[in-house]
Short mmCIF file of C-alpha atoms and ligand atoms in Angstrom, two decimals:
data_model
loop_
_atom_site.label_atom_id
_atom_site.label_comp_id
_atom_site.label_asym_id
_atom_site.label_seq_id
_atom_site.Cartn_x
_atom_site.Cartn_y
_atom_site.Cartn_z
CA UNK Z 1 -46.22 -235.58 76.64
CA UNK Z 2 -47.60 -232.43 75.45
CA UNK Z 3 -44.59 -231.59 72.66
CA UNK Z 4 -46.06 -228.10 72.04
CA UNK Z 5 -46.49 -227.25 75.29
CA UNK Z 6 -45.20 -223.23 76.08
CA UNK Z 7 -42.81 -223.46 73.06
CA UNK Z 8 -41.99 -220.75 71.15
CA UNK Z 9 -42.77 -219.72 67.63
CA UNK Z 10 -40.45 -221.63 65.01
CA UNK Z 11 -37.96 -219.33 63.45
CA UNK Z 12 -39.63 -219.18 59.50
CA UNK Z 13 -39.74 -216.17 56.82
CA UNK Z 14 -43.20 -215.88 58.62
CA UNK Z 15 -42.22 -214.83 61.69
CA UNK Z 16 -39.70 -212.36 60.62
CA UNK Z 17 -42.05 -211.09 58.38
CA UNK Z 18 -44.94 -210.58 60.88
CA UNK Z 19 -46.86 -207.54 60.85
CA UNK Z 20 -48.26 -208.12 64.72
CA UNK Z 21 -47.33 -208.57 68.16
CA UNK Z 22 -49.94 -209.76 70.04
CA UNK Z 23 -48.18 -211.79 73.19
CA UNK Z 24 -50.88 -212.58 75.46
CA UNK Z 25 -50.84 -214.06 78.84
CA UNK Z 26 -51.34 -217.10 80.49
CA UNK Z 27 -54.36 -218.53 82.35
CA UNK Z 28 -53.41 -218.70 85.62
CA UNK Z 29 -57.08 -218.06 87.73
CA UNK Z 30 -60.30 -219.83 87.44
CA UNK Z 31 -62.98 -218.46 84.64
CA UNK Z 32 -65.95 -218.96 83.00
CA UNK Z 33 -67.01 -218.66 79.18
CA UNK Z 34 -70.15 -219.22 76.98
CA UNK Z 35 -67.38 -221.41 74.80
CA UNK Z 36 -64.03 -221.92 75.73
CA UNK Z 37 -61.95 -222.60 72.44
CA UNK Z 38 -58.80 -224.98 72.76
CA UNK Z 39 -56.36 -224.05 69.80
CA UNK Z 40 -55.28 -220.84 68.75
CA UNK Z 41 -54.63 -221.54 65.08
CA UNK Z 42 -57.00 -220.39 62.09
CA UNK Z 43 -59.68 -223.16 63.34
CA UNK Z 44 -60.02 -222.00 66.66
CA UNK Z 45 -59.83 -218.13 65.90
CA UNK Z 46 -62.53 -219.04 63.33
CA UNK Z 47 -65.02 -220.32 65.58
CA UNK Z 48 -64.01 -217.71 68.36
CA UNK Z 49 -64.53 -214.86 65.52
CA UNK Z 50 -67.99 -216.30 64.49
CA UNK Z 51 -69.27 -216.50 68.13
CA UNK Z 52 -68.17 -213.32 69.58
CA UNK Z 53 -69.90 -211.88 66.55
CA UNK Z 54 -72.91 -213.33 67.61
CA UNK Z 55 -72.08 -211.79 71.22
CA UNK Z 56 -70.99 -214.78 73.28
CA UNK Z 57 -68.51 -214.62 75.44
CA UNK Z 58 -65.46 -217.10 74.49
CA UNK Z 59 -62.10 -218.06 75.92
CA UNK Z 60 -59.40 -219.34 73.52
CA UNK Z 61 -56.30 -221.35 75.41
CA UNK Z 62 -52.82 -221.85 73.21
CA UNK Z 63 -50.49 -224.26 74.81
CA UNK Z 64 -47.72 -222.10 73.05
CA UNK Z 65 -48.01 -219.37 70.75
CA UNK Z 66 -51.63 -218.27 68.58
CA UNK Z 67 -50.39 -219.82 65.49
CA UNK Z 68 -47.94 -221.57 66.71
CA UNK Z 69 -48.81 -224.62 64.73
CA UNK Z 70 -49.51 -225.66 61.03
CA UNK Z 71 -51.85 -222.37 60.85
CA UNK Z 72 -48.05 -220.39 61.00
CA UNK Z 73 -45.83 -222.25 59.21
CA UNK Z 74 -48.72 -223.37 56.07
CA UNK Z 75 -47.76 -222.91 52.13
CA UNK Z 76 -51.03 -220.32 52.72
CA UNK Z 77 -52.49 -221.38 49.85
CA UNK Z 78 -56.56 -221.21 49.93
CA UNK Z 79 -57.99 -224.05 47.60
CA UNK Z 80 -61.35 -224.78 46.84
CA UNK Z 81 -63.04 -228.04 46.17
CA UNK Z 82 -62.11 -231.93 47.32
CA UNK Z 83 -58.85 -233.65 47.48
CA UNK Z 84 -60.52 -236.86 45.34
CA UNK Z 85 -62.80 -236.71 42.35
CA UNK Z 86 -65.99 -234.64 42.43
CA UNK Z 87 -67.63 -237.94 40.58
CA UNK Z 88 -66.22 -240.26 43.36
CA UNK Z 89 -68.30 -237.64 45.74
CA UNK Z 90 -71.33 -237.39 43.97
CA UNK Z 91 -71.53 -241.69 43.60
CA UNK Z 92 -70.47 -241.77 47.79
CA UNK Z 93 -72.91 -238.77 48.88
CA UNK Z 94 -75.12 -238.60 46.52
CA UNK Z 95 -75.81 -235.20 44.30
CA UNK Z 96 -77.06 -232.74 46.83
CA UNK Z 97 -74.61 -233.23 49.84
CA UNK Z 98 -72.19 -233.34 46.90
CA UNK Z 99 -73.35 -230.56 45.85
CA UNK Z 100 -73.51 -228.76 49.36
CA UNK Z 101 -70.14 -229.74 50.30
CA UNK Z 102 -68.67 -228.19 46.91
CA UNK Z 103 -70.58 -224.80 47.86
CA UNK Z 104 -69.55 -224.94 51.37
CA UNK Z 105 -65.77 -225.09 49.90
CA UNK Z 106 -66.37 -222.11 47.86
CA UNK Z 107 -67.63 -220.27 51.05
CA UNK Z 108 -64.64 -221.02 52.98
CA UNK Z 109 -62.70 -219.30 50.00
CA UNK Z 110 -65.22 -216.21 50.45
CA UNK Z 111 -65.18 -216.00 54.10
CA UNK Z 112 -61.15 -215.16 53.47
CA UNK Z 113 -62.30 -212.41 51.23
CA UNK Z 114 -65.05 -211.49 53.99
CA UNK Z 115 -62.48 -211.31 56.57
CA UNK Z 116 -59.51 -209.78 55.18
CA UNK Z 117 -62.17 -206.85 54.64
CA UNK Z 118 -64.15 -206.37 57.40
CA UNK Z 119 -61.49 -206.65 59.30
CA UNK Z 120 -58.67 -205.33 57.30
CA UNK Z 121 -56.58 -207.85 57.87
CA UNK Z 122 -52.85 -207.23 56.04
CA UNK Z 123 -52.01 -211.18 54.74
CA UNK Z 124 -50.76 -210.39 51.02
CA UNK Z 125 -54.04 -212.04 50.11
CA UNK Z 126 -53.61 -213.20 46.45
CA UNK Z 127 -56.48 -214.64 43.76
CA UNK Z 128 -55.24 -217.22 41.62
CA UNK Z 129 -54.18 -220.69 41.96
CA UNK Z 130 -52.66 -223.69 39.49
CA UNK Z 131 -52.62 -227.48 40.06
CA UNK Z 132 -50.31 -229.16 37.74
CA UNK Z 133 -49.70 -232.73 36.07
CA UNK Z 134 -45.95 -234.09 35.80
CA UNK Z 135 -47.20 -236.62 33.17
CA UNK Z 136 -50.44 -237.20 30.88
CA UNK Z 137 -52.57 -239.61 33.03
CA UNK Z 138 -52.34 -236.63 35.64
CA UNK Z 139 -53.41 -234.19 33.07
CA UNK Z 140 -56.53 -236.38 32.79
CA UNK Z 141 -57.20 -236.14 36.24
CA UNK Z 142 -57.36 -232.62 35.83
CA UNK Z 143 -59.63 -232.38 32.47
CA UNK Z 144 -61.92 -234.56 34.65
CA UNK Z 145 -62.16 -232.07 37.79
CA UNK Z 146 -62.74 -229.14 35.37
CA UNK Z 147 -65.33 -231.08 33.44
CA UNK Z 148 -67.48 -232.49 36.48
CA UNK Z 149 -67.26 -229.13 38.36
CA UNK Z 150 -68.31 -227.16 35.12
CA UNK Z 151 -71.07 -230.09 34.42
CA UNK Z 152 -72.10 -230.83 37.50
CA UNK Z 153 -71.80 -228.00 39.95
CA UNK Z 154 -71.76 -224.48 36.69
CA UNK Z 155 -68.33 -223.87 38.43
CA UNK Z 156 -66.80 -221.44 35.59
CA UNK Z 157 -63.77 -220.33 37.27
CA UNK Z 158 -61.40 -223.20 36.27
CA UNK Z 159 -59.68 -222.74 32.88
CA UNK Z 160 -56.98 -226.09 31.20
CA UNK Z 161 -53.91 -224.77 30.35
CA UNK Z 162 -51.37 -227.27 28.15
CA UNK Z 163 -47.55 -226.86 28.36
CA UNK Z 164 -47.72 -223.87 25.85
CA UNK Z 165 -50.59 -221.58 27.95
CA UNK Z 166 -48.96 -223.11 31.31
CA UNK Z 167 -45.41 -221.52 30.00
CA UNK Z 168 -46.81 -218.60 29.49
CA UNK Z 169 -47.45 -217.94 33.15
CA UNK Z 170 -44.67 -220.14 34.78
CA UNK Z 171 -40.93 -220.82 33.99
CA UNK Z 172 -41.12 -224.85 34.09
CA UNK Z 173 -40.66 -227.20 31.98
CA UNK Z 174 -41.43 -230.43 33.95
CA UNK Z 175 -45.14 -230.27 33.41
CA UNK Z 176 -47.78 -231.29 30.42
CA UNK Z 177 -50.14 -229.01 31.25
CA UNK Z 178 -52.40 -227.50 34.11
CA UNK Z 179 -55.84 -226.17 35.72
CA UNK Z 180 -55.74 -222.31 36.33
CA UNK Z 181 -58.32 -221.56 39.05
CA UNK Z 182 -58.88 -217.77 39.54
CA UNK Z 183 -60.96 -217.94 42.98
CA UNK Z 184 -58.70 -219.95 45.23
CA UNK Z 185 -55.40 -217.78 46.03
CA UNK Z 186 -52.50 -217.43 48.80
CA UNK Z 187 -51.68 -215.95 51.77
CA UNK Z 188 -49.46 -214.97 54.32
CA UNK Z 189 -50.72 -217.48 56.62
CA UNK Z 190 -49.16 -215.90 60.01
CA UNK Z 191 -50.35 -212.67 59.11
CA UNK Z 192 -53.76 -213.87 58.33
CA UNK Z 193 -54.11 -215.92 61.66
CA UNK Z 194 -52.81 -212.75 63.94
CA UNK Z 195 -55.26 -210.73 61.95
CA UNK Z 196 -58.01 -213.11 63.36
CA UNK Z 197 -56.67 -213.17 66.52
CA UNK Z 198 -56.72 -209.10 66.74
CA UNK Z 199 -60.10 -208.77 65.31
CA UNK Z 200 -61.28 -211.92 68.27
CA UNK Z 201 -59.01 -209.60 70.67
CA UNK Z 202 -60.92 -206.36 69.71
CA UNK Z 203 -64.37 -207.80 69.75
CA UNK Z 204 -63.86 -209.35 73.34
CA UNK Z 205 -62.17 -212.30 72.46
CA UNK Z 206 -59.67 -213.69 75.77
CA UNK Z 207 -56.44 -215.53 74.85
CA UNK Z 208 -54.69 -217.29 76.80
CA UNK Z 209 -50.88 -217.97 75.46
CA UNK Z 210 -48.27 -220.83 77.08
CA UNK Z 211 -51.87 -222.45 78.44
CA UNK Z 212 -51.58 -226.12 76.99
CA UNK Z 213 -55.12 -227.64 78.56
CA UNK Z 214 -53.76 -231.13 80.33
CA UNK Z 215 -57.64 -232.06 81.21
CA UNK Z 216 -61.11 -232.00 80.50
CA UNK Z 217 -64.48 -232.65 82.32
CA UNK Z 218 -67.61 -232.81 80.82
CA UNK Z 219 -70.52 -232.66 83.73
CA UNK Z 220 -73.99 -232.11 82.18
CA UNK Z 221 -73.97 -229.16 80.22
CA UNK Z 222 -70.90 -227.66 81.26
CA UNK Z 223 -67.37 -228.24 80.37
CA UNK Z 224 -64.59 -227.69 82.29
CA UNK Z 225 -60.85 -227.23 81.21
CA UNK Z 226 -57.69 -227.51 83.32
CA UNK Z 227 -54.12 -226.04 82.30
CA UNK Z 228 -51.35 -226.29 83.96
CA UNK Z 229 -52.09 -223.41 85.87
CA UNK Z 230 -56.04 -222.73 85.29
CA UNK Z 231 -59.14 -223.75 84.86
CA UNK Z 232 -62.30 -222.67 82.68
CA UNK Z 233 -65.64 -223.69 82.86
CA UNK Z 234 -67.95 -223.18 79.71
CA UNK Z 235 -70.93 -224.23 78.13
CA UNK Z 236 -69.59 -225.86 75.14
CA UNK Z 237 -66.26 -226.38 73.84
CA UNK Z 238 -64.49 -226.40 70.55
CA UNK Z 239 -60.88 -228.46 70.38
CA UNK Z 240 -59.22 -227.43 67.47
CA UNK Z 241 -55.72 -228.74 67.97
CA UNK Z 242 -55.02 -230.48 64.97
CA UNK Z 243 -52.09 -232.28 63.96
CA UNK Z 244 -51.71 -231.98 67.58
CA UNK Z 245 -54.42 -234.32 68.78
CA UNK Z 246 -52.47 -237.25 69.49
CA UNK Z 247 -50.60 -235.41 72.37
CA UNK Z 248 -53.49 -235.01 74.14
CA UNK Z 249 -54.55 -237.38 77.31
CA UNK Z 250 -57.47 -239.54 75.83
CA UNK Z 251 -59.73 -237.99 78.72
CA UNK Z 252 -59.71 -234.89 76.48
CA UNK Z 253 -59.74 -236.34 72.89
CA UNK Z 254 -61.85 -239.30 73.31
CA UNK Z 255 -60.43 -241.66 70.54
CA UNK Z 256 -60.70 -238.85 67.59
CA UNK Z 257 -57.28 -238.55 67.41
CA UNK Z 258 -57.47 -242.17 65.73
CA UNK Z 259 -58.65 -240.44 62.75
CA UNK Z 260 -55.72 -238.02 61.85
CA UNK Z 261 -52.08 -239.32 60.49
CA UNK Z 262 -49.69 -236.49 60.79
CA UNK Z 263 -47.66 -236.02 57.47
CA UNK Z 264 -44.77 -233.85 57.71
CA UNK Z 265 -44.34 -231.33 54.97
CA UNK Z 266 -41.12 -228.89 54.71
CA UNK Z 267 -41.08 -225.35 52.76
CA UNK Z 268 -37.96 -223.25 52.11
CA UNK Z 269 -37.62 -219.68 51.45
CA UNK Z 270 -35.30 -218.19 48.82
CA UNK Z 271 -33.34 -215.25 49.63
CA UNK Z 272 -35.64 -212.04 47.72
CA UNK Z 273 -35.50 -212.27 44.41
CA UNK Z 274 -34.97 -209.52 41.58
CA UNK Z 275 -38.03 -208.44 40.18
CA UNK Z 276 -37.28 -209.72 36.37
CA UNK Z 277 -36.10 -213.26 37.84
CA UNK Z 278 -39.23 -213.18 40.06
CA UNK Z 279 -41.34 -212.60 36.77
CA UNK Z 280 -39.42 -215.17 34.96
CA UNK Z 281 -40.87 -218.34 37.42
CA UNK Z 282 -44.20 -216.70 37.85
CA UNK Z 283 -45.55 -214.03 36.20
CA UNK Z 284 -49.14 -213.69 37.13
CA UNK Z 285 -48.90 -214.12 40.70
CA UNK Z 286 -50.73 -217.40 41.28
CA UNK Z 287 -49.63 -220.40 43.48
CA UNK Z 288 -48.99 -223.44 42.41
CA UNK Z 289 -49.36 -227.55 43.42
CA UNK Z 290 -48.51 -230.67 41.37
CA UNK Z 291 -51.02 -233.42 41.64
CA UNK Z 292 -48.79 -236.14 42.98
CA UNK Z 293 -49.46 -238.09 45.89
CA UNK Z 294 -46.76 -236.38 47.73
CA UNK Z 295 -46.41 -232.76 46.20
CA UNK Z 296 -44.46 -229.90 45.69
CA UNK Z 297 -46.46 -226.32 46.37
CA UNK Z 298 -45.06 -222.75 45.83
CA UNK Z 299 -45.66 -219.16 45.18
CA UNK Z 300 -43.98 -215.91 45.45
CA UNK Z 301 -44.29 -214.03 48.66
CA UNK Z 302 -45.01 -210.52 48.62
CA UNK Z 303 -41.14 -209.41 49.14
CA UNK Z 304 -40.37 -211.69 46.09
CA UNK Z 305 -38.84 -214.95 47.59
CA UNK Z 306 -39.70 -218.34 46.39
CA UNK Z 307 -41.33 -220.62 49.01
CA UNK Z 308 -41.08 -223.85 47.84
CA UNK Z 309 -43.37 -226.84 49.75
CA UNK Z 310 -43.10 -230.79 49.73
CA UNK Z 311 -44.53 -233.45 51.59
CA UNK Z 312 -41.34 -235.74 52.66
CA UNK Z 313 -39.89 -237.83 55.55
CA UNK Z 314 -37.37 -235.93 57.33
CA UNK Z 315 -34.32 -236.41 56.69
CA UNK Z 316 -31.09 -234.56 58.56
CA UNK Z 317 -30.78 -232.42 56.07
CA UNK Z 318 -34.58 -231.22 55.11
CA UNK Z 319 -33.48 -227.89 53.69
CA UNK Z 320 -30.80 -229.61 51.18
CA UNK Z 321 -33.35 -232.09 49.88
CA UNK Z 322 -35.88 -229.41 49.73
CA UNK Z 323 -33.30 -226.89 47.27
CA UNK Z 324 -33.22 -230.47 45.74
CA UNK Z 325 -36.63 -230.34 44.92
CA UNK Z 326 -36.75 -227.18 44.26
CA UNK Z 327 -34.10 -227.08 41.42
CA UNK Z 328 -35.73 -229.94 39.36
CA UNK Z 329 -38.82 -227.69 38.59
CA UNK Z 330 -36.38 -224.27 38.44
CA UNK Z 331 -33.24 -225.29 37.83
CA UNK Z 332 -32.32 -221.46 37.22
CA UNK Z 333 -32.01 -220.77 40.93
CA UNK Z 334 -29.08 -222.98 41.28
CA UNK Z 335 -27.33 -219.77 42.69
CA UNK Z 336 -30.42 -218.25 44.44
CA UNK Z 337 -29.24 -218.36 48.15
CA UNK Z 338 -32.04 -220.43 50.80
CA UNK Z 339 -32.40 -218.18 53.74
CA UNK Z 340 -34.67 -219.60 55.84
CA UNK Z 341 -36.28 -223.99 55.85
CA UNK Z 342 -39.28 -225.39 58.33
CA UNK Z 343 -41.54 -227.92 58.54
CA UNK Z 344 -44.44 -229.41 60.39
CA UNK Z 345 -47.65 -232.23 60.64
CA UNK Z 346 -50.19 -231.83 58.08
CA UNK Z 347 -53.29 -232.89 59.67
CA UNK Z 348 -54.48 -235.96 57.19
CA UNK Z 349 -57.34 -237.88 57.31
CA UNK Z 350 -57.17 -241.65 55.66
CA UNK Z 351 -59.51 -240.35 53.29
CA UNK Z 352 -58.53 -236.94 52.94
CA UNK Z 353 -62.23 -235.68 53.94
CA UNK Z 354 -62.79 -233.23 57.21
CA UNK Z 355 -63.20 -234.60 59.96
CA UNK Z 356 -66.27 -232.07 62.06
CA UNK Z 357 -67.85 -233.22 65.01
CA UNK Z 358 -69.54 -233.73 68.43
CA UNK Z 359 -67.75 -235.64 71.25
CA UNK Z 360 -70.58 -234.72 72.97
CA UNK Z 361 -73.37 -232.74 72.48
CA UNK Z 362 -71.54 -229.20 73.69
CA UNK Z 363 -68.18 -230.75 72.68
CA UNK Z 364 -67.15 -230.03 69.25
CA UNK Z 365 -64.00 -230.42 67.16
CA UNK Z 366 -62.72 -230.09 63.21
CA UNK Z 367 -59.52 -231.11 62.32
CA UNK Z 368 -58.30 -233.43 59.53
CA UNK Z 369 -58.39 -230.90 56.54
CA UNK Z 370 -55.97 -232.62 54.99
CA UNK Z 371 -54.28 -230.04 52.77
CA UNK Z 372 -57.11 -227.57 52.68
CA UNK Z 373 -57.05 -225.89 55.80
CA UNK Z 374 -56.12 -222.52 55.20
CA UNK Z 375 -59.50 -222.12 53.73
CA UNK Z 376 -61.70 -224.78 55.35
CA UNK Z 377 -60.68 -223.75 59.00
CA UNK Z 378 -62.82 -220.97 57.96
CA UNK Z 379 -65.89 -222.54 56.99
CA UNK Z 380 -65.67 -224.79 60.16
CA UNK Z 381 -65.26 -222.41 62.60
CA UNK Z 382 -68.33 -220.91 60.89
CA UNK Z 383 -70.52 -223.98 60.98
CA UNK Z 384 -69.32 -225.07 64.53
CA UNK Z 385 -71.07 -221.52 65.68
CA UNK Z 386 -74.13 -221.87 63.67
CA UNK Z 387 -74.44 -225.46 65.80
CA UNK Z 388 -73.92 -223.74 69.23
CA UNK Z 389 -76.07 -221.29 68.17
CA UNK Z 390 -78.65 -223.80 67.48
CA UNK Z 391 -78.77 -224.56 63.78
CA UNK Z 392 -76.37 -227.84 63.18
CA UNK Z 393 -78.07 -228.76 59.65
CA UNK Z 394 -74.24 -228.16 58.19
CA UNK Z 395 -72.62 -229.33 61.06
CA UNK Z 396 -74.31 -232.62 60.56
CA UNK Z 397 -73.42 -232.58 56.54
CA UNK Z 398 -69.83 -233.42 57.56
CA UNK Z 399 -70.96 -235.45 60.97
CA UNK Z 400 -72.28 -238.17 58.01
CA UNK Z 401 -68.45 -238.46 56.47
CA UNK Z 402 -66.61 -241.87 57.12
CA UNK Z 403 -63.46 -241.12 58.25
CA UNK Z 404 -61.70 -244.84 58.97
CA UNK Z 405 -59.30 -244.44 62.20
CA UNK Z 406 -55.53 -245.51 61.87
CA UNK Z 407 -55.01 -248.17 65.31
CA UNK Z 408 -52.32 -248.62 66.82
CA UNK Z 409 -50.89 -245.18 68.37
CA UNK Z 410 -47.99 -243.33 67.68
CA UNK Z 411 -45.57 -245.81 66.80
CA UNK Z 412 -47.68 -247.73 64.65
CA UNK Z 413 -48.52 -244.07 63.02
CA UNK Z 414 -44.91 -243.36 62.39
CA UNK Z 415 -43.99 -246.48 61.31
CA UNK Z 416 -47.13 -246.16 58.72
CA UNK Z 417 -45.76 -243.16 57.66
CA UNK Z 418 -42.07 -244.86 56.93
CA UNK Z 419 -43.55 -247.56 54.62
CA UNK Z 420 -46.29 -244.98 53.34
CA UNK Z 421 -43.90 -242.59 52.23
CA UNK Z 422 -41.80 -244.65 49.68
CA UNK Z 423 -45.03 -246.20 48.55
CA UNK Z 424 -46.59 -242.91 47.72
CA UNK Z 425 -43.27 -241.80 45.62
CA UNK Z 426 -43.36 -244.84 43.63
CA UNK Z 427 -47.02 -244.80 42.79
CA UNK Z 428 -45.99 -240.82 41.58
CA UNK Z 429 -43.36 -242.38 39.53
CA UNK Z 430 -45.85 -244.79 37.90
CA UNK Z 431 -49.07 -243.97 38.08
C1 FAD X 501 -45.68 -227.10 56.26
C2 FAD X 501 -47.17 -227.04 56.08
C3 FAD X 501 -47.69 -226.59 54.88
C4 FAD X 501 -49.08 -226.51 54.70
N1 FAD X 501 -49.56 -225.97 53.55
C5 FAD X 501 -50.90 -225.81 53.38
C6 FAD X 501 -51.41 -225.11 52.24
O1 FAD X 501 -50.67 -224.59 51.41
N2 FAD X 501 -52.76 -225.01 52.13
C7 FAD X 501 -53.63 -225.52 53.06
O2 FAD X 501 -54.84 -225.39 52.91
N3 FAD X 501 -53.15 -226.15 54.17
C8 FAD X 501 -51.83 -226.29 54.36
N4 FAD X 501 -51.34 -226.86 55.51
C9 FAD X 501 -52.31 -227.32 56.54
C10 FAD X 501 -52.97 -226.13 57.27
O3 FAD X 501 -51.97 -225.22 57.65
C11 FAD X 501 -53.76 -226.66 58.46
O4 FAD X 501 -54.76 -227.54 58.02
C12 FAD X 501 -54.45 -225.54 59.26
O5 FAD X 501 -53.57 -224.50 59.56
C13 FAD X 501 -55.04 -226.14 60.52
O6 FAD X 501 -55.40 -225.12 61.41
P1 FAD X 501 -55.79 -225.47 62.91
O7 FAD X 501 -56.16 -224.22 63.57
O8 FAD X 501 -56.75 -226.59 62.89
O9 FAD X 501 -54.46 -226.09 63.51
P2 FAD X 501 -53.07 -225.45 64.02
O10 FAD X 501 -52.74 -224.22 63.31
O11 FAD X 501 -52.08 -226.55 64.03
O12 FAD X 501 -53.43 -225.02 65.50
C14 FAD X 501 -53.61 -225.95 66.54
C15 FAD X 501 -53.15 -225.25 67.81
O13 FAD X 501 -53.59 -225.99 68.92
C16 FAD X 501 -52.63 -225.87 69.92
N5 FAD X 501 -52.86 -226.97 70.86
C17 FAD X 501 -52.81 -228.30 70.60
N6 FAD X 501 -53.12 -229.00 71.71
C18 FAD X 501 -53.38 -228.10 72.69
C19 FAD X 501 -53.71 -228.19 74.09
N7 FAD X 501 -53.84 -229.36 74.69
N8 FAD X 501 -53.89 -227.06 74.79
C20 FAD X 501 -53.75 -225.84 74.21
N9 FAD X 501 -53.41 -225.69 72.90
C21 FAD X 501 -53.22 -226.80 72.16
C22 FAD X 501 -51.29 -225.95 69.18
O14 FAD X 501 -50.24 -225.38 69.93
C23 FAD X 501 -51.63 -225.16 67.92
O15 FAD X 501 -51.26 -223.80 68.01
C24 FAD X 501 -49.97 -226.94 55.73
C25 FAD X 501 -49.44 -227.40 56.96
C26 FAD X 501 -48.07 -227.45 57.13
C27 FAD X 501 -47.52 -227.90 58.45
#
């Protein structure tokens, strides 16, 4: 059952605070494409953006809304680098596809700059990001990332911060310390994924809203894509459906969705703050992440509210355990009213690496960024064109990643998820 399918956009501070209306309509004729896009999130508008640059003609289809998905409802914060150790990298990969991954993460930062420009896309686009440690072992963690990237990759733009410099830029006192990164940042991630969408719109991009694709042929060297109501036929095809993957009939996905675990993660949104208690939690506008297992995320938004992020089970009440959370790292917003709580499926890998590919040769797909999509949708939408264009050198830098598949469908996924999530809280408590 396709659980998406022609629903509407979830009611989050996001979508009240959206600066575009963009409704588009259905498929409901016959079509053909140079690509044909399946997703319209920031992975899908990525690729279509790259290719209708480079003048082909593309067709994205949204089973609900463009983004409608984790691309809408995201923390929006744009990190650089790898979710493990930059050693454990260089001893899996080797130095140089280390050392080209690490770049390529830093791109997908600057293509957010590139964008936001070019295309002047209005996304409260912010510089300036802090990962935090609850406890000392954590902290080492961190002094290891900023050593390895400064050692082996010249990356200069990560400063340590212990609890003094950290409370001088945030109104905690549950951490030891931190690492202050000035080049990854936030955004408004709905804002940011309509501004794609326009800028695909204006350069000859078609979308196709409520248009969940139930099927998929592949004949030769064209694709062909039925909805509910329509069909397109294309040269290749990109499915960038995420979280979503395991929906899908296993004629379309062709056992990749084994490779993604959907984690749910909740974020409230306080009511706007004042500008002096605003200050008082964060006074230099960066976001912010602990390094646990399962972690809290947060950062002002541009009208001043707190929007507070954890990784959880749900529970009945998600928005009471999430003011929960949120008062044991600023317990002065015990009277700060919660105006608006969501959630949705991070797309996780086993691994936490990206998961890029081929299905076959003019079927591609990227999903599994495992907490780093809001900036790595961007660098694979980019490298998924440069392989349809004909260069695949980077495509096939992530094709070489193990990702190990979780068996045993849905249930066995959910029930993973049960024991996995009071395993990861007590490793956080003792680790
Ligand atoms: C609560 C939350 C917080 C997060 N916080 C962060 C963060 O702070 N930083 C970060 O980097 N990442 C974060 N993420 C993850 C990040 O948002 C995602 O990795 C990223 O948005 C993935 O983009 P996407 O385009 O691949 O997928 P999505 O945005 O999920 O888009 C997939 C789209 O495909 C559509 N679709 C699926 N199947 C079909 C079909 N058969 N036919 C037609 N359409 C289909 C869906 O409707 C959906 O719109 C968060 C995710 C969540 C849920």
């Amino acid at each position: 059952m396709l659980t998406f399918a022609h629903q509407e956009h979830r009611k989050t501070y996001y979508f009240d605070s959206k600066n575009l209306e963009l409704n588009q309509p259905h498929l409901a004729q016959h079509l053909h494409a140079d690509v044909c896009i399946v997703g319209a999130g920031l992975g899908g508008l990525s690729a279509a953006l790259e290719l209708a640059e480079q003048g082909k003609s593309v067709i994205v289809l949204e089973g609900a809304r463009i983004g409608f998905g984790a691309s809408g409802r995201s923390g929006g914060q744009a990190i650089n680098g790898f979710e493990d150790g930059i050693d454990e990298y260089i001893e899996q990969f080797g130095f140089d596809t280390a050392k080209s991954l690490w770049d390529m993460s830093l791109e997908a930062i600057d293509i957010i700059d590139e964008r936001v420009k070019k295309y002047h896309i209005q996304c409260d686009w912010k510089k300036g990001y802090a990962t935090l440690a609850l406890n000392h072992r954590r902290l080492d963690d961190l002094i290891a990332i900023e050593q390895a990237s400064r050692e082996s990759f010249g990356y200069q733009k990560m400063q340590l911060w212990d609890k003094t410099q950290l409370k001088q830029h945030l109104g905690s006192d549950i951490y030891v310390g931190g690492l202050f990164d000035s080049n990854s940042g936030h955004l408004h991630p709905l804002n940011y994924c309509l501004g794609l969408a326009n800028a695909c719109l204006n350069l000859g991009v078609q979308i196709f809203e409520q248009s969940p694709v139930v099927d998929m042929q592949i004949q030769g060297d064209k694709v062909t894509l039925r909805t509910d109501k329509g069909t397109v036929c294309s040269q290749n095809m990109v499915l960038a459906t995420n979280a979503y993957i395991a929906n899908l009939p296993k004629s379309i996905h062709h056992g990749i969705a084994r490779k993604i675990l959907p984690v749910e993660s909740f974020i409230i949104a306080t009511e706007p703050l004042d500008q002096a208690t605003a200050n008082s939690l964060i006074n230099n506008g960066m976001s912010v992440c602990d390094n646990n297992l399962l972690l809290d995320y947060y950062r002002l938004s541009a009208d001043n509210r707190l929007l507070f992020g954890s990784d959880s089970s749900s529970n009945k009440d998600m928005v009471q355990v999430m003011r929960q959370n949120m008062l044991k790292v600023f317990p002065q917003l015990e009277n700060a009213k919660i105006d608006y709580g969501w959630g949705g499926p991070i797309d996780m890998t086993l691994n936490s690496q990206p998961h890029f590919g081929r299905i076959a040769p003019n079927v591609y797909f990227a999903h599994g960024y495992s907490g780093h999509g809001i900036a790595l949708t961007g660098l694979a939408g980019r490298i998924i064109a440069e392989s349809i264009l004909g260069d695949d050198r980077r495509l096939s830098i992530f094709e070489s990643l193990k990702i190990p598949s979780v068996y045993g469908g849905k249930w066995v996924k959910s029930l993973a998820l049960k024991i996995g999530i009071p395993y990861y809280r007590f490793l956080d408590k003792y680790r």
